[in-house]
Coordinates of C-alpha atoms in Angstrom, one line a residue:
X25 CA 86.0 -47.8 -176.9
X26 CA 88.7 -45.2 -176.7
X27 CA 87.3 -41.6 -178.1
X28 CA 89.0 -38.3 -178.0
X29 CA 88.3 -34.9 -176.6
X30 CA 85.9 -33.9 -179.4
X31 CA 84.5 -37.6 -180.1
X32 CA 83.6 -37.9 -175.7
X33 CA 81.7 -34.0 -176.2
X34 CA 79.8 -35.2 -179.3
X35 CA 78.7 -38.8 -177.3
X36 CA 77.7 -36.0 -174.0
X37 CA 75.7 -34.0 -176.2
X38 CA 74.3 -37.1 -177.6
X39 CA 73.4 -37.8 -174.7
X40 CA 71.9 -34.9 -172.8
X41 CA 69.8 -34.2 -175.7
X42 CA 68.5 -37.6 -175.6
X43 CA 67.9 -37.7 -171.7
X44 CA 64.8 -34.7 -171.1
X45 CA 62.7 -34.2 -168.8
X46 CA 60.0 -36.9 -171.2
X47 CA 62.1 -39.4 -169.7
X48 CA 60.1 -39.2 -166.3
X49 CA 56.6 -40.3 -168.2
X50 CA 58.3 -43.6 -169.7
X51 CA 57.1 -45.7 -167.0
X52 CA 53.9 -44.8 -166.9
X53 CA 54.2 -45.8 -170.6
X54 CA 55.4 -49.1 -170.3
X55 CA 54.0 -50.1 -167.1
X56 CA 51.3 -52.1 -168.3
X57 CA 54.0 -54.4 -170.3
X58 CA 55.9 -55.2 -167.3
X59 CA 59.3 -54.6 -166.3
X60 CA 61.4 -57.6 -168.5
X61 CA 58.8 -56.9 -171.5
X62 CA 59.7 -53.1 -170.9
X63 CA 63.5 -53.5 -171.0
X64 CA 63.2 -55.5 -174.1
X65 CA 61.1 -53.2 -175.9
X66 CA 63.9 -50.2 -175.1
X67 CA 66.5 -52.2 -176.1
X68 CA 65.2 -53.0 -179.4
X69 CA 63.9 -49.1 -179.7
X70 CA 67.6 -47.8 -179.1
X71 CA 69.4 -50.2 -181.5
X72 CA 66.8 -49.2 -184.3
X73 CA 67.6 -45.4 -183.6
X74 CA 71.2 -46.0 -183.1
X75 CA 71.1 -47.8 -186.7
X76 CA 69.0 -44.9 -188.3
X77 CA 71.6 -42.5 -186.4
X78 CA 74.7 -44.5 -187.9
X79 CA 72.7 -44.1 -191.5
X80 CA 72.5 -40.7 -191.3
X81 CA 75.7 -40.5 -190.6
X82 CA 76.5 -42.1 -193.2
X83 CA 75.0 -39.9 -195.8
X84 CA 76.2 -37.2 -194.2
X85 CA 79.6 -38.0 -194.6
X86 CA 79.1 -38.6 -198.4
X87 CA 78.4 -35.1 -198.5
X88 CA 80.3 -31.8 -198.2
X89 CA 80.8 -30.6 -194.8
X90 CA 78.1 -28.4 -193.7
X91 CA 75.4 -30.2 -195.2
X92 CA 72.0 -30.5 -193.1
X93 CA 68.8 -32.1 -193.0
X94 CA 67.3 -30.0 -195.8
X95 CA 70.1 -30.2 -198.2
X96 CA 70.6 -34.1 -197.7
X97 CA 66.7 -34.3 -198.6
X98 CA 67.2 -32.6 -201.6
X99 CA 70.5 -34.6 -202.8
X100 CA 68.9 -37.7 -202.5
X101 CA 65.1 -37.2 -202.4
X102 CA 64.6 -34.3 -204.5
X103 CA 62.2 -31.4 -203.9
X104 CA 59.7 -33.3 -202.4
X105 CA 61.5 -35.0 -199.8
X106 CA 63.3 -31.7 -199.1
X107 CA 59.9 -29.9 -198.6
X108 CA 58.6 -32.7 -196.1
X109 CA 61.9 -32.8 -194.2
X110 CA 61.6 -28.7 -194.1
X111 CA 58.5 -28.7 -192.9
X112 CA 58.9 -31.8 -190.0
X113 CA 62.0 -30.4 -189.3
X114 CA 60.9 -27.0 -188.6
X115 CA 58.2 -28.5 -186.8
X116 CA 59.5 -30.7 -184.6
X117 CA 62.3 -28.2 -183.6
X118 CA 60.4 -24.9 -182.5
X119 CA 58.1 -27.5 -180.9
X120 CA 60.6 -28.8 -178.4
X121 CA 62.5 -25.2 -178.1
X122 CA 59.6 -23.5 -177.2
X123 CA 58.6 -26.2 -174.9
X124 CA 62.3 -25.9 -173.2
X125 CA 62.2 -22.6 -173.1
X126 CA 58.7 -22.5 -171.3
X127 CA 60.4 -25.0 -168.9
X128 CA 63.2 -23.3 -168.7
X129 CA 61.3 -20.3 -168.0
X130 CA 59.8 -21.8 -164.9
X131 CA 63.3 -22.8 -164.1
X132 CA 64.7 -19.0 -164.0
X133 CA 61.0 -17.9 -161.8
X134 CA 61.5 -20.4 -159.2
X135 CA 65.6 -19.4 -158.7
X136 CA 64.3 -15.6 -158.6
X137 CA 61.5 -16.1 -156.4
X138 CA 63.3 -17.7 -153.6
X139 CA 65.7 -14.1 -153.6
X140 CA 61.9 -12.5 -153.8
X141 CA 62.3 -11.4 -157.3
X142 CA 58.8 -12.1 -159.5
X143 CA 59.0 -11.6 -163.0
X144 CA 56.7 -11.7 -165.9
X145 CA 56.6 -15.3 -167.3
X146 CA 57.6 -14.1 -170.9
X147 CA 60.6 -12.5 -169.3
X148 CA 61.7 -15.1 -167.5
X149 CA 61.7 -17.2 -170.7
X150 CA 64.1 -14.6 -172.5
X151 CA 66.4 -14.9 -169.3
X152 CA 66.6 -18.7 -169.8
X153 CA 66.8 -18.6 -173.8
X154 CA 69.5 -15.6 -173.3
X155 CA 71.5 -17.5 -170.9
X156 CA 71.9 -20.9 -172.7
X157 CA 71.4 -19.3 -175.8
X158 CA 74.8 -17.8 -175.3
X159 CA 76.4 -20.7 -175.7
X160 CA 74.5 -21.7 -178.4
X161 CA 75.9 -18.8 -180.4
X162 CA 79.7 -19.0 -179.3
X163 CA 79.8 -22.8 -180.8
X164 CA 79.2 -26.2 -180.6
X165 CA 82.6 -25.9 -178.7
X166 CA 80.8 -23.9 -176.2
X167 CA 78.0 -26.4 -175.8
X168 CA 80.3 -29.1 -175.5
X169 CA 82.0 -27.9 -172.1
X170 CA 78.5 -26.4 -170.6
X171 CA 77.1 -30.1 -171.5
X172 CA 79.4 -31.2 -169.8
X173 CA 79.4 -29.8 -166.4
X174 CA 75.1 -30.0 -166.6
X175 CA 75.9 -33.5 -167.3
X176 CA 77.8 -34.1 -164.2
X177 CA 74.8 -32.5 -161.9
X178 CA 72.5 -34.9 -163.9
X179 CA 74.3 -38.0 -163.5
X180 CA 74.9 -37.1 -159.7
X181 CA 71.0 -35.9 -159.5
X182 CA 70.0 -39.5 -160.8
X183 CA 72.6 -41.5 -159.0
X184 CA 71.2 -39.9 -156.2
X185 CA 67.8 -40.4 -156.9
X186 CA 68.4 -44.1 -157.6
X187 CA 70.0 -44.5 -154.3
X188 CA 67.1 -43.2 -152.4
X189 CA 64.5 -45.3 -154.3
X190 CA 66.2 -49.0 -154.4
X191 CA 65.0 -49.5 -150.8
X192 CA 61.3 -49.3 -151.9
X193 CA 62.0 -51.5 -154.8
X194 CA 59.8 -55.2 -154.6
X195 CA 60.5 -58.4 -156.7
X196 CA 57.3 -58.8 -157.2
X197 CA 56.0 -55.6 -158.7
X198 CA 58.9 -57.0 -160.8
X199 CA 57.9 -59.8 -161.6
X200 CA 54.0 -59.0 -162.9
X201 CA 53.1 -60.4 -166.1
X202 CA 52.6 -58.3 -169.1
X203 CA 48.4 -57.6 -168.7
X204 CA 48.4 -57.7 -172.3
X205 CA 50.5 -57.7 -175.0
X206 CA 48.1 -55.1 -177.1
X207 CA 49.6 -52.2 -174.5
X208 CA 53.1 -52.6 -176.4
X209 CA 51.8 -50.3 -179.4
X210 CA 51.1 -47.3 -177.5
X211 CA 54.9 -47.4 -175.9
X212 CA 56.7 -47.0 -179.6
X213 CA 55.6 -43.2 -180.0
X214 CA 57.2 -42.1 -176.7
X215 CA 60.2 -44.2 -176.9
X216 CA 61.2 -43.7 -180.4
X217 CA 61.1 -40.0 -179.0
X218 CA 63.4 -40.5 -176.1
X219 CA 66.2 -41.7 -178.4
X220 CA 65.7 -38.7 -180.7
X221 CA 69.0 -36.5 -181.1
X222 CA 69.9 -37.2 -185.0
X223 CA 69.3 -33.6 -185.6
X224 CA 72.9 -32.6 -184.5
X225 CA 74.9 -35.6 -186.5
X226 CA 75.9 -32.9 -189.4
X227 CA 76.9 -30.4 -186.3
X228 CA 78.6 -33.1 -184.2
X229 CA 80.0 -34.2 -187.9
X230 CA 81.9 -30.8 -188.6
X231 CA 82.9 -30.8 -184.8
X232 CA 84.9 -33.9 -185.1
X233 CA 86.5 -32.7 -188.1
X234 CA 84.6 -35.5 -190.4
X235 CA 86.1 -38.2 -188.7
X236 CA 84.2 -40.9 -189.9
X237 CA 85.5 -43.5 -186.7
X238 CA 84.7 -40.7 -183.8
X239 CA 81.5 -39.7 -185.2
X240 CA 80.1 -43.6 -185.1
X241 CA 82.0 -44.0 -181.7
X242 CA 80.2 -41.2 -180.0
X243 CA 77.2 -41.9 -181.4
X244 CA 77.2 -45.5 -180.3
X245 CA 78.3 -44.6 -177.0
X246 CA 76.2 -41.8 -176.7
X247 CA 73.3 -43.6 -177.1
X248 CA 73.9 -46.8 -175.4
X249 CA 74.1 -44.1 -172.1
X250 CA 70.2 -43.0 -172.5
X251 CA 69.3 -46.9 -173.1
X252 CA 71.4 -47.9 -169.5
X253 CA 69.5 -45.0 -167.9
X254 CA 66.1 -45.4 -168.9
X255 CA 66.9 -49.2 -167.8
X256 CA 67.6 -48.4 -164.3
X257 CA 64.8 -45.7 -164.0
X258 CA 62.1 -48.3 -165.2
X259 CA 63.5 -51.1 -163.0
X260 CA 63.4 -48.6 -159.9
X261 CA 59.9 -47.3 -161.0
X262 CA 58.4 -50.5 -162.1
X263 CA 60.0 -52.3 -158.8
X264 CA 58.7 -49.8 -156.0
X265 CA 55.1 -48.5 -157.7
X266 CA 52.0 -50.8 -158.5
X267 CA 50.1 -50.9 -161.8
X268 CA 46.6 -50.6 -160.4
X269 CA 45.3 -48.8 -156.7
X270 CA 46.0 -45.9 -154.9
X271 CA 49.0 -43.9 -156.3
X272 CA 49.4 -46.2 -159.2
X273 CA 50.2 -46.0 -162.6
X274 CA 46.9 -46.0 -163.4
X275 CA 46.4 -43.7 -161.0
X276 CA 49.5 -41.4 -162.1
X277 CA 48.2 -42.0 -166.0
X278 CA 44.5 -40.7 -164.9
X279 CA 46.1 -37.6 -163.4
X280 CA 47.6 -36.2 -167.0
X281 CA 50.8 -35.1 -165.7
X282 CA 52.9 -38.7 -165.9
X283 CA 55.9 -36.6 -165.2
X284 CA 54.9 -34.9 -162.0
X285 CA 53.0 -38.3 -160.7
X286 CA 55.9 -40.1 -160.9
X287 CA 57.5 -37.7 -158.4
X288 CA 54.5 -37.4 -156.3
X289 CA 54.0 -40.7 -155.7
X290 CA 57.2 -41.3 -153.5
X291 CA 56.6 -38.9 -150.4
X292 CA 60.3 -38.9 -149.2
X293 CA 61.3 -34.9 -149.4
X294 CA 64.5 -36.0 -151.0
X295 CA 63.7 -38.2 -153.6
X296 CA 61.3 -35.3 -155.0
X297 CA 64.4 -32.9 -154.8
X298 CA 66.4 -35.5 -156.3
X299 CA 64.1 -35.7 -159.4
X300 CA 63.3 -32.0 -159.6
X301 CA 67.4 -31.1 -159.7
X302 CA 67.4 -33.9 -162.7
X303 CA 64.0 -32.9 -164.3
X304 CA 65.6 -29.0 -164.3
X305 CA 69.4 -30.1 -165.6
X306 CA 67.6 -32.5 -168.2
X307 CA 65.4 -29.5 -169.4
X308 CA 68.7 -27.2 -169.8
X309 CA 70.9 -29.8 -171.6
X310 CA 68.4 -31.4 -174.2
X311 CA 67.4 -27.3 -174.7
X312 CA 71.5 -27.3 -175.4
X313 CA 71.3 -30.0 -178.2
X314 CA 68.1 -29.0 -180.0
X315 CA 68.6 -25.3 -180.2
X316 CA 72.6 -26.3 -181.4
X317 CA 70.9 -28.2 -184.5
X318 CA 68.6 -25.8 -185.2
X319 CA 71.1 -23.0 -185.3
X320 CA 73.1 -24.6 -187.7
X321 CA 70.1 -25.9 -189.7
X322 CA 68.8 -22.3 -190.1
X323 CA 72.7 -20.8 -190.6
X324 CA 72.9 -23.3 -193.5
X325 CA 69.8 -22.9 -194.8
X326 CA 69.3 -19.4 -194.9
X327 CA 73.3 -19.0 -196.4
X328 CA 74.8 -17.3 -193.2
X329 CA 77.4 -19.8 -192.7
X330 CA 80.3 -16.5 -192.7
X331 CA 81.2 -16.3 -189.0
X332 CA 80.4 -12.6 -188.8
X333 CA 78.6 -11.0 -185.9
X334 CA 76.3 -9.7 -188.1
X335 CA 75.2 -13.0 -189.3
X336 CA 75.3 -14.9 -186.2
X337 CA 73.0 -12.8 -184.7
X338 CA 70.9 -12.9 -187.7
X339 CA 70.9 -16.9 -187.3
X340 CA 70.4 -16.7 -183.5
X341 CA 67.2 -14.4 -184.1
X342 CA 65.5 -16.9 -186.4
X343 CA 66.4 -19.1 -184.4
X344 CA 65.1 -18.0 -180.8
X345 CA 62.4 -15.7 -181.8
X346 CA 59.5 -17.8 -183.3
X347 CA 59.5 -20.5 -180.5
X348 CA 59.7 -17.8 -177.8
X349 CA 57.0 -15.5 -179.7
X350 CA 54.8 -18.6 -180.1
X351 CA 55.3 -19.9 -176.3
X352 CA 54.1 -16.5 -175.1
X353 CA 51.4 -15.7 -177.2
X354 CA 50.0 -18.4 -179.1
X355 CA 51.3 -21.3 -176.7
X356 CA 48.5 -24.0 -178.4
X357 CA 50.0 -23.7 -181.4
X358 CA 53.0 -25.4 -180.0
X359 CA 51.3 -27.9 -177.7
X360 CA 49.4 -29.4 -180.5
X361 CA 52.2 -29.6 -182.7
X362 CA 54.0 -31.4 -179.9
X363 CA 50.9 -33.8 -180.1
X364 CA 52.3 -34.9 -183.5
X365 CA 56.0 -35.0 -182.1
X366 CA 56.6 -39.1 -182.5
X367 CA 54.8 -38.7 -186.4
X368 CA 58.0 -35.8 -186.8
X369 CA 60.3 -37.9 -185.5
X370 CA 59.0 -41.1 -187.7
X371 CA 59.8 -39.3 -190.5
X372 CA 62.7 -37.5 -189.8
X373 CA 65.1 -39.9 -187.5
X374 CA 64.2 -43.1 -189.1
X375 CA 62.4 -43.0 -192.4
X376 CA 64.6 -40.5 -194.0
X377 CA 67.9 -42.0 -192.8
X378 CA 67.0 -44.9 -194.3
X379 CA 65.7 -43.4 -198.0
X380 CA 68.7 -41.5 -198.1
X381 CA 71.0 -43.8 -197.4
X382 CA 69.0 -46.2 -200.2
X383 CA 70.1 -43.6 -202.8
X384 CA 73.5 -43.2 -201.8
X385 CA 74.2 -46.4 -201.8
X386 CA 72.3 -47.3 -205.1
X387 CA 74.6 -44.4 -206.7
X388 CA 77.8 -46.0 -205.2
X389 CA 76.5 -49.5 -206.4
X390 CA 77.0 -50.9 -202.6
X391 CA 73.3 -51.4 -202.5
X392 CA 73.1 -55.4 -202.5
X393 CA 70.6 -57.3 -201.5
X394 CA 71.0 -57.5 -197.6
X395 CA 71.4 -53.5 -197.8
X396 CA 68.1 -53.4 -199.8
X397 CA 66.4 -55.8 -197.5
X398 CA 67.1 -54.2 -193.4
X399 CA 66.5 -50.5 -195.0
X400 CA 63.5 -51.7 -196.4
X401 CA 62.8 -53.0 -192.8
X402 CA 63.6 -50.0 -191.3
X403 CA 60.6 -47.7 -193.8
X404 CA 58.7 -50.3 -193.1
X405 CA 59.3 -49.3 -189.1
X406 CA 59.0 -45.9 -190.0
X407 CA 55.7 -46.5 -191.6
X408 CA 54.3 -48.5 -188.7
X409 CA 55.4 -46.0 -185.9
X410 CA 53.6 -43.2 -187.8
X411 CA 50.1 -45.8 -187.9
X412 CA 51.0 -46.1 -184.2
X413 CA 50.9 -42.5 -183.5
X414 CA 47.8 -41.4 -185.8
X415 CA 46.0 -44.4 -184.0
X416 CA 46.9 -42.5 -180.0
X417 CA 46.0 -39.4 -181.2
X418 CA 42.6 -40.8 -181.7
X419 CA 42.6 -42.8 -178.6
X420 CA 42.1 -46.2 -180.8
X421 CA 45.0 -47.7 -178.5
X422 CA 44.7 -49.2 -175.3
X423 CA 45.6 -47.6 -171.8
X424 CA 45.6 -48.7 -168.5

């Protein structure tokens, strides 16, 4: 699969926003399935969000250049489905930037602190947000070539960190049978959320000049990376730590940080250096590609798509401000909307894809039966993952 210049920075993006620092709690999530049920479960995850992604796509491309989520909504769904995709949008969006920027925050402390510089948290959050927000407000041109070069540390970071774990790896921690098939439910939520990155097809869209070819290439290709990573991180996780004893998944799960378990539990200094340079890069580059669709969604939204200073700062202060005002005063707010992240992303990455595309296609009488029948299947998808998640958010579904 041959992809130009542009088409091999959209895919990068794709993927750095894809791979965060949530992909260290996956195992703990699908430990209790087992390692082949696991891979299977991903597999069929990433090709329903690579579908949804190529839908969107799709639509997009049926539309002017420019259009986002909002305006899509509103084409095909009317004011209602605008006002739902708004609001999840907006959601979901500050969520995860104010999140970043939090972690990004922590990033900038511990780099000053070892030169014996301490600052105030919520300055050390501006730092990071006026660093990589920067980039952010030069252009997805920008991005693309600082994605790149945080991509390269990551993929050394977790070659790295694979290579130091494949000695502890077992067989037969491989090899355990699925303790019961009612664990797979609780594994969609977080999963459907590690493939997430449709928010920056209309960016990624304009970037490759609407090429209809390069944007399905790179977003093929730049999701099929995520799925070969998460593969090799739950085969080294699943192969060298036990379900059930002392530092354990259960044990990890019990904890409530996933994340920093799964690093605790392997006592080698390097492997825990290894994953903290990849949990750091992973927070900067998926910071990268939400912050880049949310710029554009608020530029286009709020009518400031001139390329003026006067606008672009405009668009970078709605963009930046909220998340960073929330994660420093009112920092609950965002952690219970990130509670409802996988309900957001239900909604937004594969429901609407698929209604829209359903209109679209009705209006350009290519809506035959087969059409009608998988994007039927794929609401229906959407539908069940949001059951899932209302159902973990009241702790209905099992855990280990």
């Amino acid at each position: 699969m041959s992809l130009s210049s542009r088409g091999f920075g959209s895919a990068m993006i794709i993927t750095g926003t894809s791979v965060g620092a949530g992909m260290l709690a996956i195992p703990a999530t699908v430990a209790a399935c087992g390692f082949w049920l696991a891979s299977l479960l991903l597999i069929v995850v990433w090709f329903v969000m690579m579908l949804t992604a190529l839908l969107l796509a799709e639509v997009n491309l049926a539309m002017p250049n420019g259009t986002n989520f909002s305006r899509m909504a509103h084409a095909t769904l009317g004011k209602a489905g605008q006002l739902i995709t708004w609001v999840s949008y907006l959601l979901l969006l500050y969520s995860l930037t104010a999140a970043y920027s939090a972690g990004g925050g922590n990033l900038v402390a511990s780099g000053l602190n070892r030169v014996g510089i301490y600052l105030p948290n919520a300055v050390n959050s501006a730092l990071f947000i006026l660093i990589l927000g920067f980039f952010v407000y030069i252009g997805t041109r920008a991005v693309d070539h600082a994605n790149k070069a945080l991509m390269l540390i990551k993929f050394l970071a977790f070659f790295a960190f694979v290579v130091a774990i494949v000695p502890s790896i077992q067989q037969t921690l491989l090899d355990v049978e699925t303790r019961s098939f009612n664990f797979i439910w609780i594994t969609f939520p977080i999963l459907i959320t590690s493939f997430g990155f449709h928010h920056i097809i209309p960016t990624l869209r304009s970037y490759v000049n609407s090429d209809r070819a390069t944007l399905r290439k790179a977003i093929i290709f730049g999701s099929f990376i995520p799925l070969v990573i998460y593969l090799i991180w739950v085969l080294c996780t699943l192969g060298s730590i036990p379900i059930y004893g002392a530092e354990s998944f259960q044990s990890i799960i019990q904890s409530g940080n996933a994340s920093a378990g799964i690093v605790g539990s392997y006592h080698s200094t390097h492997i825990g250096s290894f994953a903290y340079l990849f949990e750091s890069v992973a927070i900067t580059t998926s910071f990268l590609g939400v912050t880049l669709g949310l710029f554009d969604f608020n530029r286009d939204t709020y009518r400031l798509q001139r390329p003026t200073h006067i606008n672009k700062i405009a668009v970078f202060v709605i963009t930046f401000l909220p998340p960073f005002l929330f994660a420093v005063f009112y920092p609950q707010g965002f952690i219970i909307a990130l509670g409802y992240a996988s309900i957001f992303v239900a909604i937004l990455l594969i429901g609407l894809p698929a209604a829209m595309t359903w209109v679209i296609r009705a209006r350009q009488n290519k809506n035959h039966l087969l059409s009608k029948t998988y994007l039927g299947i794929i609401l229906l998808i959407a539908g069940a993952m949001i059951l899932l998640e209302i159902l973990t958010l009241f702790n209905v579904l099992p855990t280990l």
